[in-house]
Coordinates of C-alpha atoms in Angstrom, one line a residue:
Chain A
M1 CA 8.5 49.7 13.6
Q2 CA 7.3 48.4 10.3
A3 CA 3.8 46.9 10.1
P4 CA 4.1 43.0 9.8
L5 CA 3.0 41.0 6.7
I6 CA 0.1 38.7 7.3
K7 CA 0.2 35.5 5.2
V8 CA -3.0 33.5 5.1
A9 CA -2.7 29.9 3.9
E10 CA -4.5 29.2 0.7
K11 CA -5.7 25.9 1.9
A12 CA -7.0 27.1 5.2
G13 CA -10.5 26.1 6.1
F14 CA -13.2 23.7 5.0
C15 CA -12.1 20.7 3.0
F16 CA -14.2 19.0 0.4
G17 CA -15.7 16.5 2.9
V18 CA -16.6 19.1 5.5
K19 CA -18.1 21.4 3.0
R20 CA -20.2 18.6 1.7
A21 CA -21.3 17.5 5.2
V22 CA -22.2 21.1 6.2
R23 CA -24.2 21.6 2.9
M24 CA -26.0 18.3 3.5
A25 CA -26.9 19.5 7.0
Y26 CA -28.2 22.8 5.8
D27 CA -30.2 21.0 3.1
A28 CA -31.7 18.7 5.8
A29 CA -32.6 21.7 8.0
S30 CA -34.7 23.2 5.2
S31 CA -36.2 20.0 3.8
C32 CA -36.8 17.5 6.5
S33 CA -40.0 17.2 8.5
G34 CA -39.6 15.8 12.0
P35 CA -36.6 16.1 14.3
V36 CA -33.1 16.2 12.7
Y37 CA -30.0 15.3 14.6
T38 CA -26.3 15.0 14.0
L39 CA -24.7 12.0 15.6
G40 CA -22.1 13.9 17.7
P41 CA -21.1 17.4 16.6
L42 CA -21.2 17.6 12.8
I43 CA -17.7 19.0 12.7
H44 CA -15.1 19.8 15.4
N45 CA -16.2 23.4 15.5
P46 CA -18.5 24.6 18.2
Q47 CA -19.5 27.8 16.3
V48 CA -20.8 25.7 13.4
V49 CA -22.6 23.4 15.8
E50 CA -24.3 26.5 17.4
R51 CA -25.4 27.7 13.9
L52 CA -26.9 24.3 13.1
K53 CA -28.7 24.3 16.5
G54 CA -30.3 27.7 15.5
M55 CA -31.5 25.9 12.3
G56 CA -33.2 23.2 14.4
I57 CA -30.5 20.5 14.1
D58 CA -29.5 19.2 17.5
V59 CA -26.6 17.1 18.5
C60 CA -27.4 13.6 19.7
D61 CA -24.6 11.9 21.6
N62 CA -26.2 8.5 22.1
Y63 CA -27.5 6.8 19.0
E64 CA -29.6 4.5 21.0
E65 CA -31.8 7.4 22.1
L66 CA -32.8 8.5 18.7
P67 CA -36.6 8.3 18.3
P68 CA -38.0 6.2 15.3
G69 CA -39.0 8.6 12.5
A70 CA -36.1 11.0 13.4
T71 CA -33.6 12.0 10.7
V72 CA -29.9 11.6 11.7
I73 CA -26.9 13.0 9.8
I74 CA -23.8 10.9 9.9
R75 CA -20.9 13.3 10.1
S76 CA -17.9 13.2 7.8
H77 CA -15.9 10.9 10.1
G78 CA -18.3 8.1 9.6
V79 CA -19.7 5.8 12.2
P80 CA -19.1 2.2 13.1
L81 CA -21.0 -0.4 11.1
E82 CA -23.0 -1.6 14.1
V83 CA -24.3 1.9 14.7
L84 CA -25.5 2.1 11.1
E85 CA -27.2 -1.3 11.5
F86 CA -28.8 -0.3 14.7
L87 CA -30.2 2.9 13.2
R88 CA -31.5 1.0 10.2
S89 CA -33.2 -1.5 12.4
R90 CA -34.9 1.3 14.4
G91 CA -36.4 3.0 11.3
V92 CA -34.3 6.1 11.8
R93 CA -33.8 8.0 8.5
I94 CA -30.1 8.3 7.7
I95 CA -28.4 11.1 5.8
D96 CA -24.9 9.8 5.3
A97 CA -22.4 12.7 5.1
T98 CA -19.4 10.4 5.6
C99 CA -16.6 12.0 3.7
P100 CA -16.0 10.1 0.4
F101 CA -12.3 9.7 1.2
V102 CA -13.2 8.2 4.6
K103 CA -15.7 6.0 2.9
K104 CA -12.9 4.8 0.6
A105 CA -10.7 3.9 3.5
Q106 CA -13.6 2.0 5.1
D107 CA -14.1 0.1 1.8
I108 CA -10.4 -0.8 1.8
V109 CA -10.5 -2.1 5.3
A110 CA -13.6 -4.2 4.5
T111 CA -12.1 -5.5 1.2
L112 CA -8.8 -6.4 2.7
T113 CA -10.2 -8.1 5.8
N114 CA -12.6 -10.1 3.6
S115 CA -9.6 -11.3 1.6
E116 CA -7.8 -12.7 4.7
Y117 CA -5.6 -9.7 5.4
H118 CA -5.3 -8.3 8.9
V119 CA -5.5 -4.5 8.7
V120 CA -3.5 -2.2 10.9
I121 CA -4.9 1.3 11.1
V122 CA -2.4 4.1 11.8
G123 CA -4.3 6.6 13.8
D124 CA -5.8 7.7 17.1
G125 CA -7.9 4.8 18.5
N126 CA -10.1 7.4 20.3
H127 CA -10.9 9.3 17.2
P128 CA -14.4 8.6 15.8
E129 CA -13.1 8.1 12.2
V130 CA -10.7 5.4 13.5
K131 CA -13.4 3.7 15.6
A132 CA -15.6 3.5 12.5
L133 CA -12.7 2.2 10.3
L134 CA -12.0 -0.5 12.8
S135 CA -15.5 -1.7 12.7
Y136 CA -15.3 -2.4 9.0
G137 CA -12.5 -4.9 9.8
K138 CA -15.0 -7.1 11.7
G139 CA -12.4 -8.3 14.2
R140 CA -9.5 -8.5 11.7
A141 CA -8.3 -5.0 12.1
S142 CA -6.3 -3.3 14.9
I143 CA -4.8 0.1 15.8
F144 CA -1.1 0.6 15.2
P145 CA 1.2 -0.7 16.6
H146 CA -0.9 -3.7 17.7
V147 CA -0.8 -6.7 15.3
P148 CA -1.9 -10.2 16.5
D149 CA 0.8 -12.9 16.5
G150 CA 1.0 -15.1 13.5
V151 CA -0.4 -12.6 11.0
L152 CA 1.5 -12.9 7.8
K153 CA -0.7 -11.0 5.3
L154 CA -0.9 -7.4 6.5
G155 CA -2.9 -4.4 5.2
V156 CA -2.1 -0.9 6.4
V157 CA -4.3 2.2 6.1
S158 CA -4.2 5.6 7.8
Q159 CA -6.6 7.9 9.5
T160 CA -7.3 10.3 6.7
T161 CA -6.1 13.3 8.8
Q162 CA -2.8 11.6 9.8
L163 CA 0.5 13.4 9.3
L164 CA 1.9 11.7 6.2
E165 CA 5.4 11.6 7.8
K166 CA 4.0 9.8 10.8
F167 CA 2.2 7.3 8.6
I168 CA 5.4 6.6 6.7
E169 CA 7.4 6.2 10.0
C170 CA 4.8 3.7 11.3
I171 CA 4.9 1.7 8.0
K172 CA 8.7 1.5 8.3
W173 CA 8.4 0.3 11.9
L174 CA 5.9 -2.4 10.9
I175 CA 8.1 -3.6 8.0
G176 CA 11.1 -3.7 10.3
H177 CA 9.5 -5.4 13.3
R178 CA 7.0 -7.9 11.8
E179 CA 7.6 -11.0 9.8
F180 CA 5.4 -11.0 6.8
Q181 CA 4.6 -12.7 3.6
E182 CA 2.7 -9.8 2.1
V183 CA 2.0 -6.2 3.0
R184 CA -0.5 -4.0 1.2
I185 CA -0.2 -0.4 2.1
Y186 CA -2.9 2.1 1.1
N187 CA -2.0 5.8 1.5
T188 CA -5.4 7.0 2.8
V189 CA -4.0 10.2 4.1
C190 CA -6.4 12.7 2.5
Q191 CA -4.6 14.7 -0.2
S192 CA -6.1 17.9 1.1
T193 CA -4.9 17.1 4.6
A194 CA -1.4 16.4 3.2
E195 CA -1.4 19.5 1.1
R196 CA -2.6 21.6 4.0
Q197 CA 0.2 20.3 6.2
K198 CA 2.8 20.9 3.6
E199 CA 1.6 24.4 3.0
C200 CA 1.6 25.0 6.8
K201 CA 5.2 23.8 7.0
R202 CA 6.2 26.2 4.2
L203 CA 4.3 29.0 5.9
A204 CA 6.0 28.3 9.2
Q205 CA 9.4 28.4 7.6
E206 CA 8.7 31.9 6.1
A207 CA 6.9 33.3 9.2
D208 CA 8.0 34.5 12.7
L209 CA 4.7 33.3 14.2
V210 CA 1.9 31.0 13.1
I211 CA -1.7 31.1 14.3
V212 CA -3.6 27.9 13.7
V213 CA -7.4 28.4 13.8
G214 CA -9.6 25.4 14.7
G215 CA -11.8 23.7 17.2
R216 CA -10.0 22.6 20.4
N217 CA -11.0 19.0 19.6
S218 CA -10.0 19.1 16.0
A219 CA -7.3 16.5 15.3
G220 CA -6.4 18.2 12.0
A221 CA -5.9 21.6 13.7
K222 CA -3.8 20.0 16.4
K223 CA -1.6 18.4 13.8
L224 CA -1.2 21.7 12.0
W225 CA 0.0 23.2 15.2
V226 CA 2.5 20.3 15.6
V227 CA 3.8 20.9 12.1
A228 CA 4.1 24.7 12.6
S229 CA 5.7 24.4 16.1
E230 CA 8.5 22.3 14.7
E231 CA 9.5 25.4 12.7
V232 CA 8.5 28.5 14.6
E233 CA 6.5 29.9 17.5
A234 CA 2.8 28.8 17.0
Y235 CA -0.5 29.1 18.7
H236 CA -3.7 27.1 18.3
I237 CA -6.9 29.2 18.8
E238 CA -10.5 28.6 18.3
V239 CA -11.8 32.2 17.9
A240 CA -10.3 35.6 17.4
E241 CA -11.0 36.6 21.0
E242 CA -8.1 34.3 22.1
L243 CA -5.5 36.2 20.3
N244 CA -2.9 37.7 22.7
P245 CA -1.4 41.0 21.5
S246 CA 1.9 40.1 23.2
W247 CA 2.5 37.3 20.8
F248 CA 2.9 39.7 17.9
L249 CA 5.7 41.9 19.5
G250 CA 8.6 42.2 17.1
K251 CA 7.1 39.8 14.6
R252 CA 7.6 40.7 10.9
V253 CA 5.8 37.9 9.1
I254 CA 2.7 36.3 10.6
G255 CA 1.2 33.1 9.1
I256 CA -2.4 32.1 9.6
T257 CA -3.8 28.7 8.7
A258 CA -6.9 26.8 9.8
G259 CA -8.1 23.2 10.1
A260 CA -10.6 21.6 7.7
S261 CA -13.5 22.2 10.1
T262 CA -12.9 25.9 10.5
P263 CA -15.5 28.0 8.6
E264 CA -14.4 30.9 6.5
W265 CA -16.1 33.5 8.7
I266 CA -14.0 32.5 11.7
I267 CA -10.8 32.7 9.7
S268 CA -11.9 36.1 8.5
E269 CA -12.5 37.3 12.0
V270 CA -9.1 36.2 13.1
V271 CA -7.4 37.8 10.1
E272 CA -9.3 41.1 10.8
E273 CA -8.3 41.0 14.5
V274 CA -4.6 40.3 13.7
K275 CA -4.7 43.3 11.3
R276 CA -6.2 45.4 14.1
I277 CA -3.7 44.4 16.7
T278 CA -0.6 44.7 14.5
G279 CA -1.6 47.2 11.8
G280 CA -0.3 44.5 9.4
K281 CA -1.2 44.0 5.8
V282 CA -2.5 40.8 4.2
D283 CA -0.3 39.2 1.6
G284 CA -2.0 36.8 -0.9
R285 CA -5.6 35.8 -0.2
G286 CA -7.7 37.9 2.2
Chain B
M1 CA 46.1 -26.5 23.3
Q2 CA 42.6 -27.9 23.4
A3 CA 41.3 -29.3 20.1
P4 CA 38.6 -26.9 18.7
L5 CA 34.9 -27.7 18.4
I6 CA 33.7 -27.8 14.8
K7 CA 30.1 -26.7 14.4
V8 CA 28.5 -27.5 11.0
A9 CA 25.3 -25.6 10.2
E10 CA 22.3 -27.8 10.0
K11 CA 21.0 -25.9 7.0
A12 CA 24.2 -26.0 5.0
G13 CA 24.0 -27.3 1.5
F14 CA 21.4 -28.0 -1.2
C15 CA 18.1 -26.3 -0.8
F16 CA 14.8 -27.7 -2.0
G17 CA 15.0 -26.0 -5.4
V18 CA 18.6 -27.0 -6.1
K19 CA 17.9 -30.6 -5.0
R20 CA 15.0 -30.7 -7.4
A21 CA 16.9 -29.3 -10.3
V22 CA 19.8 -31.7 -9.8
R23 CA 17.4 -34.6 -9.6
M24 CA 15.7 -33.5 -12.8
A25 CA 19.1 -33.3 -14.5
Y26 CA 20.1 -36.7 -13.4
D27 CA 16.7 -38.1 -14.5
A28 CA 17.2 -36.4 -17.9
A29 CA 20.7 -37.9 -18.3
S30 CA 19.3 -41.4 -17.9
S31 CA 16.0 -41.0 -19.8
C32 CA 16.5 -38.5 -22.7
S33 CA 17.5 -39.5 -26.2
G34 CA 19.4 -36.9 -28.2
P35 CA 21.7 -34.2 -26.8
V36 CA 20.8 -32.7 -23.4
Y37 CA 22.0 -29.3 -22.2
T38 CA 21.6 -27.0 -19.3
L39 CA 21.2 -23.3 -20.2
G40 CA 24.2 -21.9 -18.3
P41 CA 25.6 -24.0 -15.5
L42 CA 22.8 -25.9 -13.7
I43 CA 23.9 -24.5 -10.3
H44 CA 26.7 -22.2 -9.2
N45 CA 29.0 -25.1 -8.4
P46 CA 31.7 -26.1 -10.9
Q47 CA 32.1 -29.6 -9.3
V48 CA 28.4 -30.4 -9.9
V49 CA 28.7 -29.1 -13.4
E50 CA 31.7 -31.4 -14.0
R51 CA 29.7 -34.4 -12.8
L52 CA 26.8 -33.6 -15.1
K53 CA 29.3 -33.3 -18.0
G54 CA 30.4 -36.8 -17.2
M55 CA 26.8 -37.9 -17.5
G56 CA 26.5 -36.4 -21.0
I57 CA 24.8 -33.1 -20.0
D58 CA 26.7 -30.1 -21.4
V59 CA 26.4 -26.4 -20.6
C60 CA 25.1 -24.3 -23.4
D61 CA 25.7 -20.6 -22.9
N62 CA 23.8 -19.3 -25.9
Y63 CA 20.2 -20.4 -26.2
E64 CA 20.1 -19.4 -29.9
E65 CA 22.6 -22.1 -30.7
L66 CA 20.6 -25.0 -29.3
P67 CA 19.8 -27.5 -32.1
P68 CA 16.1 -28.4 -32.8
G69 CA 15.4 -31.8 -31.2
A70 CA 17.8 -31.1 -28.3
T71 CA 16.6 -31.2 -24.7
V72 CA 17.4 -28.2 -22.5
I73 CA 17.1 -28.0 -18.8
I74 CA 16.1 -24.6 -17.4
R75 CA 18.0 -24.1 -14.2
S76 CA 16.5 -23.2 -10.8
H77 CA 17.0 -19.4 -11.4
G78 CA 14.6 -19.5 -14.3
V79 CA 15.0 -17.7 -17.7
P80 CA 13.5 -14.7 -19.3
L81 CA 10.1 -15.2 -20.9
E82 CA 11.5 -14.3 -24.4
V83 CA 14.1 -17.1 -24.1
L84 CA 11.3 -19.7 -23.3
E85 CA 9.3 -18.4 -26.2
F86 CA 12.3 -18.6 -28.5
L87 CA 13.0 -22.2 -27.4
R88 CA 9.4 -23.2 -27.9
S89 CA 9.4 -21.7 -31.4
R90 CA 12.5 -23.7 -32.3
G91 CA 11.1 -27.1 -31.2
V92 CA 13.6 -27.5 -28.4
R93 CA 12.4 -29.8 -25.7
I94 CA 12.2 -28.0 -22.4
I95 CA 12.7 -29.5 -18.9
D96 CA 11.8 -26.6 -16.6
A97 CA 13.7 -26.9 -13.3
T98 CA 12.9 -23.3 -12.3
C99 CA 12.7 -23.4 -8.5
P100 CA 9.0 -23.3 -7.5
F101 CA 9.7 -20.4 -5.2
V102 CA 11.3 -18.4 -8.1
K103 CA 8.3 -19.4 -10.2
K104 CA 6.0 -17.9 -7.6
A105 CA 8.0 -14.7 -7.6
Q106 CA 7.7 -14.6 -11.5
D107 CA 3.9 -15.2 -11.2
I108 CA 3.7 -12.3 -8.7
V109 CA 5.5 -9.9 -11.0
A110 CA 3.3 -11.0 -13.9
T111 CA 0.1 -10.7 -11.9
L112 CA 0.9 -7.3 -10.4
T113 CA 2.1 -5.7 -13.7
N114 CA -1.0 -7.0 -15.4
S115 CA -3.0 -5.2 -12.7
E116 CA -1.4 -1.9 -13.4
Y117 CA 1.2 -1.9 -10.7
H118 CA 4.8 -1.1 -11.5
V119 CA 7.0 -3.7 -9.8
V120 CA 10.4 -3.0 -8.3
I121 CA 12.7 -5.9 -7.9
V122 CA 15.1 -5.8 -5.0
G123 CA 18.1 -7.7 -6.2
D124 CA 21.2 -7.8 -8.4
G125 CA 20.3 -6.8 -12.0
N126 CA 23.1 -9.0 -13.3
H127 CA 21.8 -12.1 -11.7
P128 CA 20.0 -14.5 -14.0
E129 CA 17.1 -14.9 -11.5
V130 CA 16.5 -11.1 -11.5
K131 CA 16.8 -10.9 -15.3
A132 CA 14.1 -13.5 -15.6
L133 CA 11.9 -11.9 -13.0
L134 CA 12.2 -8.6 -14.9
S135 CA 11.0 -10.1 -18.1
Y136 CA 7.7 -11.1 -16.5
G137 CA 7.0 -7.4 -15.9
K138 CA 6.9 -6.8 -19.7
G139 CA 8.2 -3.3 -19.4
R140 CA 6.4 -2.4 -16.1
A141 CA 9.2 -3.7 -13.8
S142 CA 12.5 -2.3 -12.8
I143 CA 15.5 -3.0 -10.5
F144 CA 15.7 -1.2 -7.2
P145 CA 16.1 1.7 -6.7
H146 CA 14.9 2.7 -10.1
V147 CA 11.1 3.6 -10.3
P148 CA 9.8 5.6 -13.3
D149 CA 8.3 9.0 -12.4
G150 CA 4.6 9.2 -11.8
V151 CA 4.2 5.6 -10.6
L152 CA 1.6 5.6 -7.8
K153 CA 0.8 1.9 -7.5
L154 CA 3.9 0.1 -6.6
G155 CA 4.7 -3.7 -6.2
V156 CA 7.9 -4.8 -4.5
V157 CA 9.4 -8.3 -4.7
S158 CA 12.9 -9.6 -3.9
Q159 CA 15.4 -11.8 -5.5
T160 CA 14.7 -15.1 -3.6
T161 CA 18.3 -15.3 -2.3
Q162 CA 18.4 -11.7 -1.1
L163 CA 19.4 -10.9 2.5
L164 CA 16.0 -10.3 4.3
E165 CA 17.5 -7.3 6.2
K166 CA 18.6 -5.7 2.9
F167 CA 15.1 -6.3 1.4
I168 CA 13.6 -4.6 4.4
E169 CA 16.0 -1.7 4.2
C170 CA 15.2 -1.2 0.5
I171 CA 11.4 -1.2 1.2
K172 CA 11.9 1.4 3.9
W173 CA 13.8 3.5 1.5
L174 CA 11.1 3.2 -1.2
I175 CA 8.4 4.1 1.3
G176 CA 10.3 7.1 2.5
H177 CA 11.3 8.4 -0.9
R178 CA 8.4 7.7 -3.2
E179 CA 5.0 9.2 -3.2
F180 CA 2.5 6.5 -3.5
Q181 CA -1.2 5.6 -3.4
E182 CA -0.6 1.9 -2.9
V183 CA 2.3 -0.4 -2.2
R184 CA 2.1 -4.2 -2.4
I185 CA 5.1 -5.9 -0.9
Y186 CA 5.7 -9.6 -1.3
N187 CA 8.4 -11.2 0.8
T188 CA 9.8 -13.5 -1.9
V189 CA 13.0 -14.1 0.0
C190 CA 13.1 -17.9 0.1
Q191 CA 12.4 -19.2 3.6
S192 CA 15.3 -21.6 3.4
T193 CA 17.6 -18.7 2.3
A194 CA 16.4 -16.6 5.3
E195 CA 16.8 -19.5 7.7
R196 CA 20.2 -20.4 6.4
Q197 CA 21.3 -16.8 6.9
K198 CA 19.8 -16.6 10.4
E199 CA 21.6 -19.8 11.4
C200 CA 24.8 -18.5 9.8
K201 CA 24.5 -15.4 12.0
R202 CA 24.0 -17.5 15.2
L203 CA 26.9 -19.7 14.2
A204 CA 29.1 -16.7 13.6
Q205 CA 28.2 -15.3 17.1
E206 CA 29.2 -18.6 18.7
A207 CA 32.3 -19.3 16.7
D208 CA 35.8 -17.7 16.5
L209 CA 36.0 -18.4 12.7
V210 CA 33.4 -19.3 10.0
I211 CA 34.1 -21.1 6.8
V212 CA 31.5 -20.6 4.1
V213 CA 31.7 -23.3 1.4
G214 CA 30.2 -22.5 -2.0
G215 CA 30.9 -21.7 -5.7
R216 CA 32.8 -18.5 -6.3
N217 CA 29.8 -17.2 -8.3
S218 CA 27.1 -18.2 -5.8
A219 CA 25.2 -15.1 -4.7
G220 CA 23.9 -17.1 -1.7
A221 CA 27.4 -18.2 -0.6
K222 CA 28.7 -14.6 -0.9
K223 CA 25.8 -13.3 1.2
L224 CA 26.5 -16.0 3.9
W225 CA 30.0 -14.7 4.0
V226 CA 28.7 -11.1 4.4
V227 CA 26.5 -12.2 7.3
A228 CA 29.3 -14.2 9.0
S229 CA 31.9 -11.4 8.5
E230 CA 29.8 -8.9 10.4
E231 CA 30.2 -11.1 13.4
V232 CA 33.6 -12.8 13.2
E233 CA 36.5 -13.7 11.0
A234 CA 35.2 -15.6 8.0
Y235 CA 36.4 -17.1 4.7
H236 CA 34.5 -18.2 1.5
I237 CA 36.0 -21.2 -0.2
E238 CA 34.9 -23.4 -3.0
V239 CA 36.7 -26.6 -2.1
A240 CA 38.7 -28.1 0.8
E241 CA 42.0 -27.5 -0.9
E242 CA 41.6 -23.8 -0.3
L243 CA 41.7 -24.1 3.5
N244 CA 44.7 -22.3 5.0
P245 CA 46.0 -23.9 8.3
S246 CA 47.0 -20.5 9.6
W247 CA 43.4 -19.4 9.8
F248 CA 42.8 -21.9 12.6
L249 CA 45.6 -20.9 15.0
G250 CA 44.2 -20.3 18.4
K251 CA 40.5 -20.8 17.3
R252 CA 38.4 -22.7 19.8
V253 CA 35.1 -22.9 17.9
I254 CA 34.9 -23.2 14.1
G255 CA 31.7 -22.8 12.3
I256 CA 31.1 -24.3 8.8
T257 CA 28.2 -23.5 6.6
A258 CA 27.5 -23.8 2.9
G259 CA 25.4 -22.2 0.1
A260 CA 22.3 -23.8 -1.4
S261 CA 24.3 -25.0 -4.4
T262 CA 27.0 -26.7 -2.5
P263 CA 26.7 -30.5 -2.6
E264 CA 27.0 -32.6 0.5
W265 CA 30.2 -34.3 -0.7
I266 CA 32.0 -31.0 -0.9
I267 CA 30.9 -30.0 2.6
S268 CA 32.0 -33.4 3.9
E269 CA 35.4 -33.0 2.4
V270 CA 35.8 -29.5 4.0
V271 CA 34.7 -30.9 7.4
E272 CA 37.2 -33.8 7.2
E273 CA 40.0 -31.4 6.2
V274 CA 39.2 -29.0 9.0
K275 CA 39.3 -32.0 11.4
R276 CA 42.6 -33.1 10.0
I277 CA 44.2 -29.6 10.2
T278 CA 42.9 -28.8 13.7
G279 CA 42.4 -32.2 15.4
G280 CA 39.0 -30.8 16.3
K281 CA 35.7 -32.7 16.9
V282 CA 32.4 -32.1 15.2
D283 CA 29.5 -30.9 17.3
G284 CA 26.0 -31.6 16.1
R285 CA 25.6 -33.0 12.5
G286 CA 28.5 -34.7 10.8

């Protein structure tokens, strides 16, 4: 049997916002005096969170418990306005690693709701990014598909890691189901998310099997798995140890991609393990 | 055989903008010295145009031929910016009877294109309202579905007499087929047009036959006929003389509606003639 070809997505791994947040955390570890925390895990990747712990940066899950004088790193998803205000009032030092693209979406929600639009956020209401976005609406924002009755001026934004196709479907639904005078739609799907998803789709069309590497809780990784699964057999793993040799039987082209919160070293471990299991060769990067 | 019921739409006939334009023309006929013209027929109704002629208001089809010192009435559809500018430069007195709802759509096109949006107009490129709307975009507007490549900030407006459903379908198409950063949609479908169409649909669902009364060139009347035809047998006539007795055979409920440019007296003539042909009774108005 011929050894399979292993194709690693060019856009696999850390995005701009995650790279920036991780760099800010590393900087904080080396420069801050006093205790440093991230508010929730910095990124949806337990291995990175472990590394930070080793550098003295702990995860704090409840912002109300942060001691005055502590330093807290706001992760790339951002936090609700009221949390920021609470932390400021407590004299906690804030390092804001909110992704600039998420910040832009927050600004749009704030600007539109200040101008009498009601803003609908297309995203997962349980995701921290969406909870934060919602807070910037100060009561004049809601999660898709909910729109209060009587709203005639509507704004629409997306969770930055949303599937572009889903965002578009939701807009179409709103346009078709709501009376309106005016609708302002901002495509806040992060370009790198959209490109990563597009590349994943192409990869899945070329491959017999796709491995998506990413934290179990990573929305982005889950969505990559959805995109890949629509085309071909696909698995979502967190680390190389989860690879099951039986998946690779008879496969000739194996695609590997990773979410925006998956560090390079974990992707490399997966690629090496796939090479070891299959005897395959890496095409492209790697 | 039982005499049929004749249901006349409550919203049949002159809309706000047409009433206003006709009133302005009548006022001009009695108050202006010197020749008075309308630029094109004042409304899409030859009978009204005839009446105005009797009052000394002629139709001028070519604005370049208007003599200085003349008075010209701009009809409810509005005119392209360059025509207004030409008339002003020639010292022609202008009575602007552009419908305020059309004016609002013109203002939206101007404001959006001044703010670097490209505006797509959903409407009939040959209709005078749409030609005028387009002119306010000063080169940064186009007729649906055309959008220049590379446009990422998009505005969308509608011809005021557009079918709301069609406007919505066109928006959905744009959203699904164009990459964008931002889309600003203004529902410029005139409320009275939308209500008239909704009522026409209800009427067509209740009736065995619908008669739409309106000028042959009236876009609004044609669209009412489309709406009615989707539900039931329907005819578009201009005057009572066109009614064909064979249409009414075996019909128990007859609906009558009329476009926004159809004067009350023509609707009354049609209702009377339907009563005469069928022996039916009028339900509701009339």
